PDB file of C-alpha atoms in Angstrom:
ATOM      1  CA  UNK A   1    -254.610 -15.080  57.945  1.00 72.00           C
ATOM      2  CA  UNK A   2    -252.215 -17.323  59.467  1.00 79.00           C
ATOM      3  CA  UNK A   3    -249.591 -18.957  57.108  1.00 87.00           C
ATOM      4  CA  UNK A   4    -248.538 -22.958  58.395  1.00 93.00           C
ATOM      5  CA  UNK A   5    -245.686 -23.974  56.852  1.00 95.00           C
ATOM      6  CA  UNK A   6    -244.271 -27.662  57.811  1.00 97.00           C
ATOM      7  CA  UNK A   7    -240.840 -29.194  56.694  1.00 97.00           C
ATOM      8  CA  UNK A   8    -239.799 -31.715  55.515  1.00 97.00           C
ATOM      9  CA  UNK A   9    -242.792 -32.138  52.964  1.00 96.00           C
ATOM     10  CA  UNK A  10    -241.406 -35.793  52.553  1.00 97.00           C
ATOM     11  CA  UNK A  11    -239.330 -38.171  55.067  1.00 98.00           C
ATOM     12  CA  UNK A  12    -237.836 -41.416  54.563  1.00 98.00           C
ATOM     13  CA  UNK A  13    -236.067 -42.840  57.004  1.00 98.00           C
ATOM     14  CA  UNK A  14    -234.744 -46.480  58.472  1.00 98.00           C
ATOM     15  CA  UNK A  15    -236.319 -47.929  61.170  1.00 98.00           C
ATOM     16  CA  UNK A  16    -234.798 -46.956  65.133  1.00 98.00           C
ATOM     17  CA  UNK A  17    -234.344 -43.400  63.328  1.00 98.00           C
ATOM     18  CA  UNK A  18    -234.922 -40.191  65.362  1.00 98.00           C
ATOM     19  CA  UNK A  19    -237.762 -38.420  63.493  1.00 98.00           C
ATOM     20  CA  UNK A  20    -238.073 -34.262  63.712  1.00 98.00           C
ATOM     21  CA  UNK A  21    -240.960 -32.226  61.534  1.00 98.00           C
ATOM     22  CA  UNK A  22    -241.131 -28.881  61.915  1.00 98.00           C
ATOM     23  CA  UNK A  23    -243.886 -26.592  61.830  1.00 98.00           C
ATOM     24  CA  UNK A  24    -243.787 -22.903  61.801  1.00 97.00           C
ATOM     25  CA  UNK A  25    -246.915 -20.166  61.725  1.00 94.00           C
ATOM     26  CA  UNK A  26    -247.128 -16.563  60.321  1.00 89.00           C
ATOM     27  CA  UNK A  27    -249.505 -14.995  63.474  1.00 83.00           C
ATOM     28  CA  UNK A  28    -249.672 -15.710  67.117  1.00 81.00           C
ATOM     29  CA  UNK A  29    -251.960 -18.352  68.045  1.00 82.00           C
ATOM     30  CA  UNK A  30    -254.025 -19.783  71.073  1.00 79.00           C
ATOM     31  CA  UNK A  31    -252.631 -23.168  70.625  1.00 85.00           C
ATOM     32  CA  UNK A  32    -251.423 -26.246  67.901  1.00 91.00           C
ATOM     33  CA  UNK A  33    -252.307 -29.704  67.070  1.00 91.00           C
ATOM     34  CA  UNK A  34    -250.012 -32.231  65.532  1.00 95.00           C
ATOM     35  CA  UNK A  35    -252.354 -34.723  63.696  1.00 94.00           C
ATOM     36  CA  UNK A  36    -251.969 -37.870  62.564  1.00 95.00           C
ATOM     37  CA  UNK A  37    -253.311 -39.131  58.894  1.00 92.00           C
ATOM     38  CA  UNK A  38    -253.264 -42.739  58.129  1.00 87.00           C
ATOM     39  CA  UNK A  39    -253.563 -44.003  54.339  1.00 82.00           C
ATOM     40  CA  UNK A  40    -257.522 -44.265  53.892  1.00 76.00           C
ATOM     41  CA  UNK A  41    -257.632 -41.037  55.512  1.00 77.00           C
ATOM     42  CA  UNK A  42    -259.003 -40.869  59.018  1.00 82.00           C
ATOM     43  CA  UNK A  43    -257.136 -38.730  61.294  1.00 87.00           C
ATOM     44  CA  UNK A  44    -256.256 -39.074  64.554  1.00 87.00           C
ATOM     45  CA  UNK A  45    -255.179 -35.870  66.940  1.00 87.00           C
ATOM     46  CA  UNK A  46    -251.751 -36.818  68.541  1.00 92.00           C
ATOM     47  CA  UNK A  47    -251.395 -33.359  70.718  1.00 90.00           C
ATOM     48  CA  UNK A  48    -252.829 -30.017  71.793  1.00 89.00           C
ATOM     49  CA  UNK A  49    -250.290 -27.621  73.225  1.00 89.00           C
ATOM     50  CA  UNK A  50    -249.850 -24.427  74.064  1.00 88.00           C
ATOM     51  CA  UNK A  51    -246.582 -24.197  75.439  1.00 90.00           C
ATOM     52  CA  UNK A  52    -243.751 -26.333  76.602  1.00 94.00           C
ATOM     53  CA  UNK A  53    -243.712 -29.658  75.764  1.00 96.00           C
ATOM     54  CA  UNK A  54    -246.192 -32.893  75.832  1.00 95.00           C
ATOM     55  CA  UNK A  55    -244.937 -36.591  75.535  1.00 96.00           C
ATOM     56  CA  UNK A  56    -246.685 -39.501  74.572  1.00 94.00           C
ATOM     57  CA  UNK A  57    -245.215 -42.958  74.166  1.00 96.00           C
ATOM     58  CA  UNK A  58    -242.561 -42.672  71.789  1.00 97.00           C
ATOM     59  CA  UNK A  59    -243.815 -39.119  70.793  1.00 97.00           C
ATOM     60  CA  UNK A  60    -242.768 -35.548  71.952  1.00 98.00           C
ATOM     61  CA  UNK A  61    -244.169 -32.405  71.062  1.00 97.00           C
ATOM     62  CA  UNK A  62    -242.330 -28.973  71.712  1.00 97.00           C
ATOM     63  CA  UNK A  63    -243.658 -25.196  70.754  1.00 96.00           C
ATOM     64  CA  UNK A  64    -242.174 -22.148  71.424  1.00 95.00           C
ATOM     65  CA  UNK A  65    -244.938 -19.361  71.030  1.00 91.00           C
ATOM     66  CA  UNK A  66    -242.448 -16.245  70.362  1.00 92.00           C
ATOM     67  CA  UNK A  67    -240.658 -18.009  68.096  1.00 94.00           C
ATOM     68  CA  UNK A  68    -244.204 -19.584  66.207  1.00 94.00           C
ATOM     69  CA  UNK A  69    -242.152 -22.716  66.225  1.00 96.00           C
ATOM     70  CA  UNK A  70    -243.662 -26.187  66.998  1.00 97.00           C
ATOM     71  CA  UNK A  71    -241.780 -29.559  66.286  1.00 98.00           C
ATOM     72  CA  UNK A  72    -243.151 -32.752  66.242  1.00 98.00           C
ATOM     73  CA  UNK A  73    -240.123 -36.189  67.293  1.00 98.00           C
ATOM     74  CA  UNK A  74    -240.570 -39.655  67.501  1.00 98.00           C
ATOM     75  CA  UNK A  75    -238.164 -41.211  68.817  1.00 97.00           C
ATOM     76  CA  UNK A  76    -237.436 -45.344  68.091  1.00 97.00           C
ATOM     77  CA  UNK A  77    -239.394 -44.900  64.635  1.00 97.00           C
ATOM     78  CA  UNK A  78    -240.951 -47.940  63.593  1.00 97.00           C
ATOM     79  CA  UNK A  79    -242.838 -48.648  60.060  1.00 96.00           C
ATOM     80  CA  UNK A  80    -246.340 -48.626  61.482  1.00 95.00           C
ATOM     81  CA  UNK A  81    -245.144 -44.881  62.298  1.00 96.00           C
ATOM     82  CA  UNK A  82    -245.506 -44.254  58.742  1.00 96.00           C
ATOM     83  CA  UNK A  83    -248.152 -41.733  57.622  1.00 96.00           C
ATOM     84  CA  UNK A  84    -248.881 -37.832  57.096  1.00 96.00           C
ATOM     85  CA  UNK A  85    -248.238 -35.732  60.075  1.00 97.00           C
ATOM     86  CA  UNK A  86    -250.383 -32.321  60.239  1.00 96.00           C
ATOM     87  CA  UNK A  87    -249.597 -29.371  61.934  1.00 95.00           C
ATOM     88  CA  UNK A  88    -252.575 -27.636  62.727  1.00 92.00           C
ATOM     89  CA  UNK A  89    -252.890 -23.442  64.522  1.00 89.00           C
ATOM     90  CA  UNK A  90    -255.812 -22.237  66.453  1.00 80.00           C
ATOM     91  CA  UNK A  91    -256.992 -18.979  66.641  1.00 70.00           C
ATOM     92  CA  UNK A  92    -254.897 -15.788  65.063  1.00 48.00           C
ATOM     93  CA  UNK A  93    -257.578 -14.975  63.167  1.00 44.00           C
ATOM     94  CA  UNK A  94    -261.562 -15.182  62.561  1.00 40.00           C
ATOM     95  CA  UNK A  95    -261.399 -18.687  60.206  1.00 46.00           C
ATOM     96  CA  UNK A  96    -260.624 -20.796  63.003  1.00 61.00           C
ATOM     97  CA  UNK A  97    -257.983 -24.103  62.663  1.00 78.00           C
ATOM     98  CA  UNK A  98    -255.504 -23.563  60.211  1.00 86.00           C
ATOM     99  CA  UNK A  99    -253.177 -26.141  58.415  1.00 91.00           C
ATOM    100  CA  UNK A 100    -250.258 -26.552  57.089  1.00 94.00           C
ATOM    101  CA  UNK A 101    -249.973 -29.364  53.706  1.00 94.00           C
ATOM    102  CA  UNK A 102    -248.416 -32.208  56.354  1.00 95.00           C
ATOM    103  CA  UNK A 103    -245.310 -34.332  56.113  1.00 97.00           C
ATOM    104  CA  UNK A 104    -245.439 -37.559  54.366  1.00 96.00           C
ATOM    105  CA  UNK A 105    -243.121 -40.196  56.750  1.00 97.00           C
ATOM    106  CA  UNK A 106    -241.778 -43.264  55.635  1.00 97.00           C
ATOM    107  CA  UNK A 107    -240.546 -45.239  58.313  1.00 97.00           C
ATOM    108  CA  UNK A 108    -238.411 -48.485  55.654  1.00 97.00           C
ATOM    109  CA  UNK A 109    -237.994 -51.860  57.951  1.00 96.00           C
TER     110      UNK A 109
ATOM    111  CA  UNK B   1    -267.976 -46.733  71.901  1.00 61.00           C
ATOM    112  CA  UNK B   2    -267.844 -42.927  71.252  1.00 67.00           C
ATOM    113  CA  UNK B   3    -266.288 -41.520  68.548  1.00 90.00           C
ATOM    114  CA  UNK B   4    -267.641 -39.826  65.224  1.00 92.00           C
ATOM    115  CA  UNK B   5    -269.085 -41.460  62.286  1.00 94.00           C
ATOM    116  CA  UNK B   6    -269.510 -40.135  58.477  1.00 94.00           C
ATOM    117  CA  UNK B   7    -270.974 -42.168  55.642  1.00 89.00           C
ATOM    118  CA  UNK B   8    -270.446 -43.601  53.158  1.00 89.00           C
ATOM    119  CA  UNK B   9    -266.621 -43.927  52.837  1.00 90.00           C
ATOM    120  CA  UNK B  10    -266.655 -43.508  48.758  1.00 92.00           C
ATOM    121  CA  UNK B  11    -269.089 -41.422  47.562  1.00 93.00           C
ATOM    122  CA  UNK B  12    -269.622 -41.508  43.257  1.00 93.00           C
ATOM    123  CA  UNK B  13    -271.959 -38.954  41.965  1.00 91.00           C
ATOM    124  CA  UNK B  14    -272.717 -37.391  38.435  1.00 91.00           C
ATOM    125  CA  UNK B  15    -271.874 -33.905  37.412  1.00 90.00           C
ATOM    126  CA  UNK B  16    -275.290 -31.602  38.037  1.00 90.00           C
ATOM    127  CA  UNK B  17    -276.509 -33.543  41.438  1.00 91.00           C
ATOM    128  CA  UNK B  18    -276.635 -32.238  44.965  1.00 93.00           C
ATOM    129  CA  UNK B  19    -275.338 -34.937  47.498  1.00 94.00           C
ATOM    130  CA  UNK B  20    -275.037 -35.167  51.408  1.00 95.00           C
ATOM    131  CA  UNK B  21    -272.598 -36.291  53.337  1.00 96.00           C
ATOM    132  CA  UNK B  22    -273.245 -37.632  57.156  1.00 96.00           C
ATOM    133  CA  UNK B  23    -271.948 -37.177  60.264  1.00 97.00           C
ATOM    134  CA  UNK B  24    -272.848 -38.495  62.888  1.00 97.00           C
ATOM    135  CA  UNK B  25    -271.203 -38.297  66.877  1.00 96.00           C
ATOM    136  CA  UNK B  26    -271.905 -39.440  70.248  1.00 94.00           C
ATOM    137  CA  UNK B  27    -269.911 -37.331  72.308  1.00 89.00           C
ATOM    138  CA  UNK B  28    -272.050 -35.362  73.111  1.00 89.00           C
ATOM    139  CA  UNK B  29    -269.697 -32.298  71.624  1.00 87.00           C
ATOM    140  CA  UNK B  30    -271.306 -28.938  71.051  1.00 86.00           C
ATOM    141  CA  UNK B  31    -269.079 -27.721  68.074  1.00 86.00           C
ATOM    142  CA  UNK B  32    -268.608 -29.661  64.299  1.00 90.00           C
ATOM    143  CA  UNK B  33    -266.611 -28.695  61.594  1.00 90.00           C
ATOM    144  CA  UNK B  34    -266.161 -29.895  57.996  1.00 94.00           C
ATOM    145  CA  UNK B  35    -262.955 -30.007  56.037  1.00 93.00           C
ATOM    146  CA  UNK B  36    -262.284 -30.685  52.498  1.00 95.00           C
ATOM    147  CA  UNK B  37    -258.714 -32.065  51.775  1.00 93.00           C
ATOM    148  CA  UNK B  38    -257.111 -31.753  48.375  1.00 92.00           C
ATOM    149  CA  UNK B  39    -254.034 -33.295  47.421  1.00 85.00           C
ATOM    150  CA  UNK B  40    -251.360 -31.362  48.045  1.00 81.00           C
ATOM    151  CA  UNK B  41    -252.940 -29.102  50.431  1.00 84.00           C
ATOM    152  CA  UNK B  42    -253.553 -28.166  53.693  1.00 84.00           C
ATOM    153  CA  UNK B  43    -257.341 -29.062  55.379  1.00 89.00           C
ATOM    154  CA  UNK B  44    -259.232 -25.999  54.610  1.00 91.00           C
ATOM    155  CA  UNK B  45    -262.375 -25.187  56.706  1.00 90.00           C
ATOM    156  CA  UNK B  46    -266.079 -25.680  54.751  1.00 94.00           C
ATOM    157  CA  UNK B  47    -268.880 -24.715  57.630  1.00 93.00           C
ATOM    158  CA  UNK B  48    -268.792 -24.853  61.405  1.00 90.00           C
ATOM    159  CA  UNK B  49    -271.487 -25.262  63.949  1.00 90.00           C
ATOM    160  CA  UNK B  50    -271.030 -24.091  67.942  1.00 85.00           C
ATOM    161  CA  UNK B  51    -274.590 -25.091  68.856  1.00 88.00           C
ATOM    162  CA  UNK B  52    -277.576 -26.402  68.053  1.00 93.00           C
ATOM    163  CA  UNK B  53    -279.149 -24.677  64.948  1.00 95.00           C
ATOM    164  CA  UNK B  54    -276.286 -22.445  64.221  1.00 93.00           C
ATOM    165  CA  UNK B  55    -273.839 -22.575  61.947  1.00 93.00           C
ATOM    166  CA  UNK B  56    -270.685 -20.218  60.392  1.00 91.00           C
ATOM    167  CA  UNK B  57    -269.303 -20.196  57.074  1.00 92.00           C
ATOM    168  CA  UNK B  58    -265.540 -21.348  56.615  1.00 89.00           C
ATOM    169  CA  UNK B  59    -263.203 -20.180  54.442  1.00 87.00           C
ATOM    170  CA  UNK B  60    -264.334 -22.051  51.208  1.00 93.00           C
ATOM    171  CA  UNK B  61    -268.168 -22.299  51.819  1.00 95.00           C
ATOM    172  CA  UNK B  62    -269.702 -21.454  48.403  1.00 95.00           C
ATOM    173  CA  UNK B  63    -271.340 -24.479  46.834  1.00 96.00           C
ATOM    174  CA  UNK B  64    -271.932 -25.936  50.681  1.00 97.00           C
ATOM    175  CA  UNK B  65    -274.841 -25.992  52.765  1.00 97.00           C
ATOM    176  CA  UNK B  66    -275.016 -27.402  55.868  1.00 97.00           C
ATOM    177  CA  UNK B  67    -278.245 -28.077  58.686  1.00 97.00           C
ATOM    178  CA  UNK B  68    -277.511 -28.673  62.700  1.00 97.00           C
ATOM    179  CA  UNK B  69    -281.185 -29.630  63.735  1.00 97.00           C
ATOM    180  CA  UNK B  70    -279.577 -32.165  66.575  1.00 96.00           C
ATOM    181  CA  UNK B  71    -276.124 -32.031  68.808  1.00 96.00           C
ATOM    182  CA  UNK B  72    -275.490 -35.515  66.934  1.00 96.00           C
ATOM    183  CA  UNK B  73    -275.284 -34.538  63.474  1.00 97.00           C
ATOM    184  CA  UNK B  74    -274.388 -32.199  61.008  1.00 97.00           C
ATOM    185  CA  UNK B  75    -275.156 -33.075  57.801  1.00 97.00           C
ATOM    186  CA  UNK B  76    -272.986 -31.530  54.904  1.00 97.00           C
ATOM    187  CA  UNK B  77    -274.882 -31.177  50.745  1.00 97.00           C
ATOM    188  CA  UNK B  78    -272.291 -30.465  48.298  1.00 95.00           C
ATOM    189  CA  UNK B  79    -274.519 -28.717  45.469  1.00 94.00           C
ATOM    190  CA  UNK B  80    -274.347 -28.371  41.830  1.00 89.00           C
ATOM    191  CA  UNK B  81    -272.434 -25.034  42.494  1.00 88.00           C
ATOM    192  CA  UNK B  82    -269.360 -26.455  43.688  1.00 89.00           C
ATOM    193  CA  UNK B  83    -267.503 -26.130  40.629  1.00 89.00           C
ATOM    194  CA  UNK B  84    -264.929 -28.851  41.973  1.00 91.00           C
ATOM    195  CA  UNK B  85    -266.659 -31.015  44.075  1.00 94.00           C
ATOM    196  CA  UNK B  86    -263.863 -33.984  43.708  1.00 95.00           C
ATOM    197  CA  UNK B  87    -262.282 -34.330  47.222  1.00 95.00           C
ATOM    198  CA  UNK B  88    -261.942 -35.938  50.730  1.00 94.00           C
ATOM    199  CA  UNK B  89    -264.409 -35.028  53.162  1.00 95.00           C
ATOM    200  CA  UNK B  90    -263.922 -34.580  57.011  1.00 93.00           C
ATOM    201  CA  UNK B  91    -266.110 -34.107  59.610  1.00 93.00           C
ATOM    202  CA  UNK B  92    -265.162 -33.199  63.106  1.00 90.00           C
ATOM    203  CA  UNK B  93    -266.378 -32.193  66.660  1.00 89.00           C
ATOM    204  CA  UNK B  94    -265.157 -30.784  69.459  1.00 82.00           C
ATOM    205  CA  UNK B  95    -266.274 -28.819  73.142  1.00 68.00           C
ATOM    206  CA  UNK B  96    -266.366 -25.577  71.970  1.00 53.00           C
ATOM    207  CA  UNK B  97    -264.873 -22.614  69.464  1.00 52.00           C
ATOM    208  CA  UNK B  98    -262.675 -23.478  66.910  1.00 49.00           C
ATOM    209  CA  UNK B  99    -260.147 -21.669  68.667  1.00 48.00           C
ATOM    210  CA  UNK B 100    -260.491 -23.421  71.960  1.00 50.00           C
ATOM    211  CA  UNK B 101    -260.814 -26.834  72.014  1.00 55.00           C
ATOM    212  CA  UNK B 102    -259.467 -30.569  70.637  1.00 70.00           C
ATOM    213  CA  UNK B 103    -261.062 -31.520  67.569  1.00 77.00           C
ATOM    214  CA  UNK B 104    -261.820 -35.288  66.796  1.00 84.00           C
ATOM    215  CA  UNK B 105    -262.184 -36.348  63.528  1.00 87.00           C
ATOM    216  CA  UNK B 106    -264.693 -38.806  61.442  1.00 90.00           C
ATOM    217  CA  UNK B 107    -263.254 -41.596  59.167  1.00 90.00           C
ATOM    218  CA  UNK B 108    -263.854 -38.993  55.877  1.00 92.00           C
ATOM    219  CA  UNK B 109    -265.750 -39.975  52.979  1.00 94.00           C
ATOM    220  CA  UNK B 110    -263.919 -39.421  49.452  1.00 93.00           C
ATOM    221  CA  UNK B 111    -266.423 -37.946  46.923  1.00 95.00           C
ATOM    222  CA  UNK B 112    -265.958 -38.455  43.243  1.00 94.00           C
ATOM    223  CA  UNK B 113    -268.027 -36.312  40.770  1.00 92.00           C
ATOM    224  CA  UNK B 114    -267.807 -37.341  37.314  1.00 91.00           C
TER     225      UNK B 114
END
């Protein structure tokens, strides 16, 4: 079974701030979301990727497969970035997405 | 406007009941998936449905049952054999496999058991 393991568990940082979590897996895998988890709960899927890199906005997303490496930056960070960031691996096994615990981001005005 | 809906968002119930969860989407995905979140840990899969009146176990589907009569929704009833039925709920859909496609996610629904 795939092992997800994400770092920094907790982030605070001042607004402007260039934001990197990492994310790192235990088996290869077809591809990786980063997720996005607002207080309240609902989640909202930020990127897929399977290699390279993916931008959005004021977010990038990089993975390197051989090294089971993914990291998630935002660049500018602002307070509304502020929420739980979830690293999530698909396939490497027979139980389908795996995740890791998340990163809980602060963004402080 | 598309997207996936689960009721209701809190969810109180007393220790010995069955309860189910909805979820509902309309777009017109193939595949749904429940999570249960606990805190301090990672999403873990509950049941998972690729079509129409098929479904496959998770990795923490004892005290679960689940039904896929329609595309739209896949209902989820926590029985009285959960021994820890306390957590957040989350539904999902997506085109396909779990190991192919996006996922979208529902709202959740935060069950308490007391």
């Amino acid at each position: 079974k795939n092992e997800v393991e994400q770092s920094p568990q907790n982030l605070t940082a001042q607004e402007g701030e260039f934001i990197t979590i990492n994310c790192s897996y235990s088996v290869g895998i077809s591809a990786l979301h980063w997720l996005q988890q607002h207080p309240g709960g609902g989640i909202v899927s930020l990127f897929m990727l399977s290699s390279g890199k993916k931008k959005h906005g004021r977010l990038i997303a990089t993975i390197n497969i051989q090294e089971k490496h993914s990291s998630l930056h935002i660049t500018a960070s602002h307070p509304r970035d502020s929420a739980v960031y979830i690293c999530a691996v698909i396939g490497g096994g027979a139980d389908g997405l795996t995740f890791g615990k998340g990163t809980h981001l602060i963004i402080q005005p | 406007d598309g997207g996936i809906t689960q009721s209701p968002k809190y969810l109180f119930r007393k220790e010995g009941q069955n309860v189910t969860l909805s979820c509902e989407q309309n777009l017109n995905h193939d595949a749904m998936y429940w999570y249960r979140q606990d805190p301090g840990q990672g999403l873990r899969l509950i049941y998972y449905s690729q079509i129409v009146n098929d479904f496959q176990k998770g990795d923490i589907a004892e005290g679960y049952s689940v039904s896929r009569e329609k595309k739209e929704s896949f209902p989820l009833t926590v029985t009285s054999a959960q021994k820890n039925p306390t957590a957040f709920y989350l539904c999902a859909s997506g085109g396909g496999s779990p190991i192919s496609y996006e996922q979208y996610f529902g709202p959740g629904t935060r069950l308490t058991v007391t």
